[in-house]
Coordinates of C-alpha atoms and ligand atoms in Angstrom, one line a residue:
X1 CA -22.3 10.5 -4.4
X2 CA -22.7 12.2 -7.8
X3 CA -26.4 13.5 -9.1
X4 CA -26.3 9.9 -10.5
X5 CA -26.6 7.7 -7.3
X6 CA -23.5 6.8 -8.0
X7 CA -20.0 6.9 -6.2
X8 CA -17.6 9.0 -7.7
X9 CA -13.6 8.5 -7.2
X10 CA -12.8 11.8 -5.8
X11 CA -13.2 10.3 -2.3
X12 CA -11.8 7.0 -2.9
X13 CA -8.5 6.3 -1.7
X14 CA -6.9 2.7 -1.9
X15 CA -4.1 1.1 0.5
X16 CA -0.7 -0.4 -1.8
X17 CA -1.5 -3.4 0.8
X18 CA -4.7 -4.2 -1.6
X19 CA -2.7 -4.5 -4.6
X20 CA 0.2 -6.0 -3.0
X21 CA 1.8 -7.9 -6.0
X22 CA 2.6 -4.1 -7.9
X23 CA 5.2 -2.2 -6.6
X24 CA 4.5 1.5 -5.1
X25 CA 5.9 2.8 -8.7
X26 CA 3.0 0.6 -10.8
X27 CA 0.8 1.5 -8.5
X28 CA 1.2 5.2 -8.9
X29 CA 0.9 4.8 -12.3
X30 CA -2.2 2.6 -12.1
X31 CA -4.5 4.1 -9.4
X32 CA -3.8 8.2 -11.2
X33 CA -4.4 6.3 -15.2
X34 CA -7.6 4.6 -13.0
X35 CA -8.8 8.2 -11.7
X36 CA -8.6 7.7 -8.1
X37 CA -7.5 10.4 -5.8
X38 CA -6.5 8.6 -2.2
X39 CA -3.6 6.9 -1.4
X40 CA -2.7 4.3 2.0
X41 CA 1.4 3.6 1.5
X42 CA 2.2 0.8 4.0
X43 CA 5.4 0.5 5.0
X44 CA 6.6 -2.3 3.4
X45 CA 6.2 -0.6 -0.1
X46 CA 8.7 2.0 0.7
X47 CA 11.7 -0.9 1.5
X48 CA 14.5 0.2 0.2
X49 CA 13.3 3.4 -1.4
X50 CA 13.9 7.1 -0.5
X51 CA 10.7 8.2 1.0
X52 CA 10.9 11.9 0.5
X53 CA 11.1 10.9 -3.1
X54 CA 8.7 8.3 -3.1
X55 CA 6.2 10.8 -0.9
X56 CA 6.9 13.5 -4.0
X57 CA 6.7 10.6 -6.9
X58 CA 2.8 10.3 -5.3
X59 CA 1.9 13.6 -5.4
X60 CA 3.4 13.9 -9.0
X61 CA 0.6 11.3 -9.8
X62 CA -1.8 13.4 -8.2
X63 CA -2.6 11.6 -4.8
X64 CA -3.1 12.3 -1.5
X65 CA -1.2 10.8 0.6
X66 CA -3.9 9.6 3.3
X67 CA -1.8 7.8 5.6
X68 CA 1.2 5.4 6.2
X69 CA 0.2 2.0 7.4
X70 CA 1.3 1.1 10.3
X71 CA 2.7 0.9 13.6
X72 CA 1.9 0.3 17.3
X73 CA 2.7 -3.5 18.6
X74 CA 3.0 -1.6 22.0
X75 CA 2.8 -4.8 24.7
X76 CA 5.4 -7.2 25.8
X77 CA 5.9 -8.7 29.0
X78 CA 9.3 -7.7 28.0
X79 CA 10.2 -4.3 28.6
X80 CA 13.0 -4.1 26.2
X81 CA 10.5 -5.5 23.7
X82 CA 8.4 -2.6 24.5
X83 CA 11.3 -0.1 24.4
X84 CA 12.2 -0.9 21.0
X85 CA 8.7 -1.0 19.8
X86 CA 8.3 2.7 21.0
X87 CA 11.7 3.1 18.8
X88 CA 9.9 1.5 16.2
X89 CA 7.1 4.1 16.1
X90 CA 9.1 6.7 16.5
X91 CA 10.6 5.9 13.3
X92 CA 7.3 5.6 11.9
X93 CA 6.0 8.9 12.6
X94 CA 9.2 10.3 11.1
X95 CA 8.5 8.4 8.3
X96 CA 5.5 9.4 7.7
X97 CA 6.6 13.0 8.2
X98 CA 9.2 12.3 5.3
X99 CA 6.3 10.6 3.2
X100 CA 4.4 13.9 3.5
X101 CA 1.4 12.0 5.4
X102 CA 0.0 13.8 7.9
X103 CA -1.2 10.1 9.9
X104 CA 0.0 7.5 11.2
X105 CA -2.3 4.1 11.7
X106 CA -1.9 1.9 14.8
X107 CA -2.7 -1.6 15.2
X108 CA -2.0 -1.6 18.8
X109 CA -1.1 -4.8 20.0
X110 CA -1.3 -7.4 22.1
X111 CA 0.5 -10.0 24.4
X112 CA -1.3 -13.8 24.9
X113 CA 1.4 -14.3 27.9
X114 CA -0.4 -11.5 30.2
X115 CA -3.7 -10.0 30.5
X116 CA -5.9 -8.2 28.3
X117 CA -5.8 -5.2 30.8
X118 CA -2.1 -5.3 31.4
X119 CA -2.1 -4.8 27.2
X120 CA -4.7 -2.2 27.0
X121 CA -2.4 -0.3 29.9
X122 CA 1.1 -0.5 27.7
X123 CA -1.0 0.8 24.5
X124 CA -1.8 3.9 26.7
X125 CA 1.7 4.2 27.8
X126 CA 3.1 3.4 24.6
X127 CA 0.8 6.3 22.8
X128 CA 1.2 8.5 25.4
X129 CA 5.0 8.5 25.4
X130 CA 4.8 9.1 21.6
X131 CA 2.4 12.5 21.7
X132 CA 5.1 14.4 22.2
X133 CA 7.4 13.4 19.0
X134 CA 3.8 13.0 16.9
X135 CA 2.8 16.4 18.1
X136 CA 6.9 17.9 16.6
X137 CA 6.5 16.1 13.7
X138 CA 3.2 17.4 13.1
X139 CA 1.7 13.7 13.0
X140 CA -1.4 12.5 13.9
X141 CA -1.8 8.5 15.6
X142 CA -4.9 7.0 14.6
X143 CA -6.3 3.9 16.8
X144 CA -7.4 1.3 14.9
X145 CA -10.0 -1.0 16.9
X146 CA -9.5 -4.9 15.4
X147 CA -12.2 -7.5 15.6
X148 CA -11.5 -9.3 18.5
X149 CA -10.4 -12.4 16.6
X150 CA -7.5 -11.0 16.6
X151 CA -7.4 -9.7 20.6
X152 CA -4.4 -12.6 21.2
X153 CA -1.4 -11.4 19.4
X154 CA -2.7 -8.1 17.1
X155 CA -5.1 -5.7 19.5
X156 CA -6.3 -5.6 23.2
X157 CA -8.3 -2.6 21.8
X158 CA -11.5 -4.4 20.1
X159 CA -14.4 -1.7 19.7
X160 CA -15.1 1.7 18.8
X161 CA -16.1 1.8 22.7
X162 CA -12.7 1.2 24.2
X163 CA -10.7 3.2 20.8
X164 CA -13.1 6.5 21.8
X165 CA -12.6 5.7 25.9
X166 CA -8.8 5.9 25.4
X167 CA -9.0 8.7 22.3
X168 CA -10.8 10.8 24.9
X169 CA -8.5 10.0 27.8
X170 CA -5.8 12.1 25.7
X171 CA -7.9 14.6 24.9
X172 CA -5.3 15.6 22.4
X173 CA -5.2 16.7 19.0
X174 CA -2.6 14.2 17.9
X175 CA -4.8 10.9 18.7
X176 CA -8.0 10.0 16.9
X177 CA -9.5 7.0 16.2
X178 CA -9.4 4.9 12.5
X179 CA -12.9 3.0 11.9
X180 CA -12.3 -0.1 9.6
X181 CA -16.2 -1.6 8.9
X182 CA -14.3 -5.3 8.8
X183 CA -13.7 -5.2 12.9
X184 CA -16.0 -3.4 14.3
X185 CA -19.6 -4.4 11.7
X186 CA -21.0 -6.9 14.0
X187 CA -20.7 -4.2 17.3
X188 CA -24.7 -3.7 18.6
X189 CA -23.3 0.2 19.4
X190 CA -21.5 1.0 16.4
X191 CA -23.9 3.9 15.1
X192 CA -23.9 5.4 18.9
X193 CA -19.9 5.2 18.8
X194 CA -19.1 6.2 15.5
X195 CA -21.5 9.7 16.4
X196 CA -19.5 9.7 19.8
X197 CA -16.0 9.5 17.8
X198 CA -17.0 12.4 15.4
X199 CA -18.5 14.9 17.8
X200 CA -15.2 14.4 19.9
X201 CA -13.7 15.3 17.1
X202 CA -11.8 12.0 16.7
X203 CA -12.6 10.4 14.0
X204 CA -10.0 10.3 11.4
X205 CA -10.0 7.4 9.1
X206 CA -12.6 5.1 7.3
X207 CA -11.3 1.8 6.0
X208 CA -13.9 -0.5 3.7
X209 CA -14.1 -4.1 2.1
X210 CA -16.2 -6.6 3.1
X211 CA -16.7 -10.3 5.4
X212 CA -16.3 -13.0 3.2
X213 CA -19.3 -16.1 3.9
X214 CA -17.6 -18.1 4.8
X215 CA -14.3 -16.1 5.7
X216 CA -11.6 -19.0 4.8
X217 CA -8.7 -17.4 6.8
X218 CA -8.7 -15.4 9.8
X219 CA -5.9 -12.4 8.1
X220 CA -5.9 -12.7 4.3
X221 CA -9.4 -13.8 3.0
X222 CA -11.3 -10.1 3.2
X223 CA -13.4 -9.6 0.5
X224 CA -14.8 -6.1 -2.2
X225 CA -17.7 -4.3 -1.1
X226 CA -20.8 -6.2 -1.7
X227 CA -19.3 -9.7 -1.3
X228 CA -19.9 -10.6 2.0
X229 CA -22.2 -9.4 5.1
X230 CA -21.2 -5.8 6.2
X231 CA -23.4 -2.9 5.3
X232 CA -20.8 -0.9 4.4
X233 CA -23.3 1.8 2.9
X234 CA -24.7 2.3 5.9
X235 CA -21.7 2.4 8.1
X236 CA -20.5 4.9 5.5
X237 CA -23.7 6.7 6.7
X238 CA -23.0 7.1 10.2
X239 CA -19.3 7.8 9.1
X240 CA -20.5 10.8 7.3
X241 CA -23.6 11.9 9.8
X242 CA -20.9 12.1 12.5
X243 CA -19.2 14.6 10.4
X244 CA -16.5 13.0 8.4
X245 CA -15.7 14.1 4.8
X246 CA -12.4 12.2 4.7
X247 CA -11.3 9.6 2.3
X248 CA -12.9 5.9 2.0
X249 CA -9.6 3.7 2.0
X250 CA -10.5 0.4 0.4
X251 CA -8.1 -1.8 2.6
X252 CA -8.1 -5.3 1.4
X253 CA -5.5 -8.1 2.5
X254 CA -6.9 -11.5 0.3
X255 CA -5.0 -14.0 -0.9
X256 CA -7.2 -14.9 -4.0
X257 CA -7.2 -11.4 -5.4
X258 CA -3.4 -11.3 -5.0
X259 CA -3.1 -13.9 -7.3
X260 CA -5.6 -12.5 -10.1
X261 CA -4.4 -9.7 -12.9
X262 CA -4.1 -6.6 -11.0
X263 CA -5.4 -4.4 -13.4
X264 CA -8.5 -6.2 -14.0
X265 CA -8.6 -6.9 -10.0
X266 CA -8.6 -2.8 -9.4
X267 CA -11.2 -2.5 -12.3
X268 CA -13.4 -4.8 -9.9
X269 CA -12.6 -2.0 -6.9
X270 CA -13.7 0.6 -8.3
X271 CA -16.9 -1.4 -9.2
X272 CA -17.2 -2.3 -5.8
X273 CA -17.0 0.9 -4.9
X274 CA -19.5 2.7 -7.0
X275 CA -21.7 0.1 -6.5
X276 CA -21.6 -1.2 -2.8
X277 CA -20.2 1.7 -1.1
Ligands
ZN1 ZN1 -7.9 -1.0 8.5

């Protein structure tokens, strides 16, 4: 905050995924004309593209490169499914790497055919299999918990609990832990886990926007800062108590705003933002 009260951008960083419709090109040019410092790529905007080029075409715009968005999908009851997903990462990381990003978000699966447990168990094998190549490539893996709406096909890791459990269980300087306010808001331990996460030393990424009332689809309806019911301004609190001075990624997948004027859509972010945040 600025003497003002008042958010300014230097902390704000925005993933391409929120402004889907522009291509990672427009939205270079876009997010440096709008002031704001942070970039998310996700991998889908570098299709096609040379990413070493890309990664330099960024920082010509003067953005950081916050992280690349994402892997993980470690479980199948199939283990050649779970071979190729570790293939899948491992291209990631390198990626990444290329990108000039020094992380590497996981949304770390799940499997509805088998247990919650037997999922949770492949995520640790998957991660722990991958330290090695994260570690060369100078990479870090950030464990994203999802709300556990999404613990059938998306994440068997739900809470900032069972992220720090398995974060410590590495113990290593390649894993840390991604806090995104839209799964883990409603979780009665939060504060206590998100001070847990920093003093560990894990706590690596904040991710923001807000829980639409009523949310009208489970993936694609999130909603700006100050829409919905999630104090993101206190969360941002306890983000920032526990020793985190990162970036705030505004991370927003919403159908609506997808369809609106982009440029008038990311004028109402960085509203959101100063305002709500
Ligand atoms: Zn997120």
């Amino acid at each position: 905050m600025n003497s003002t009260g008042e958010n300014d951008l230097s902390k704000l960083c925005i993933h391409t995924i929120t402004t889907r419709p522009w291509k990672i090109e427009e939205t270079a040019q876009h997010f440096s004309a709008a002031g704001i410092k942070g970039i998310t790529v996700w991998r889908d905007a570098l299709e096609g593209r040379n990413i070493k080029q890309t990664g330099k075409m960024l920082l010509d715009h003067d953005l950081t490169i916050v992280s690349l968005c994402r892997s993980g999908f470690f479980p199948a009851k199939d283990s050649n499914k779970r071979k190729s997903a570790i293939d899948d990462n491992r291209r990631a990381i390198d990626e990444a790497a290329d990108l000039g990003t020094p992380m590497v978000v996981l949304v770390c699966g799940a499997d509805p055919s088998q247990r919650l447990e037997d999922s949770r168990k492949q995520i640790q094998d998957g991660i722990g299999e991958l330290i090695p190549h994260a570690s060369t490539a100078g990479i870090r893996l950030a464990i994203e918990p999802l709300h556990p709406m999404y613990a059938d096909t998306r994440s068997a890791i739900n809470t900032m609990k069972q992220a720090n459990d398995m974060a410590e269980e590495f113990n290593s300087p390649w894993v840390g832990v991604a806090v995104d306010v839209y799964h883990v808001w409603w979780d009665p331990f939060l504060e206590i886990e998100i001070k847990r996460c920093g003093e560990n030393g894990h706590l690596t990424a904040f991710h923001i926007c807000d829980w639409k009332v009523p949310t009208v689809d489970m993936l694609l309806d999130r909603g700006l800062m100050g829409e919905g019911c999630i104090p993101v301004k206190q969360i941002r609190s306890w983000v920032e108590a526990a020793g985190f001075n990162g970036f705030n990624e505004v991370e927003i997948f919403s159908t609506a705003y997808w369809k609106e004027n982009q440029s008038e859509y990311l004028r109402k972010i960085i509203k959101a933002y100063k305002d709500h945040s």
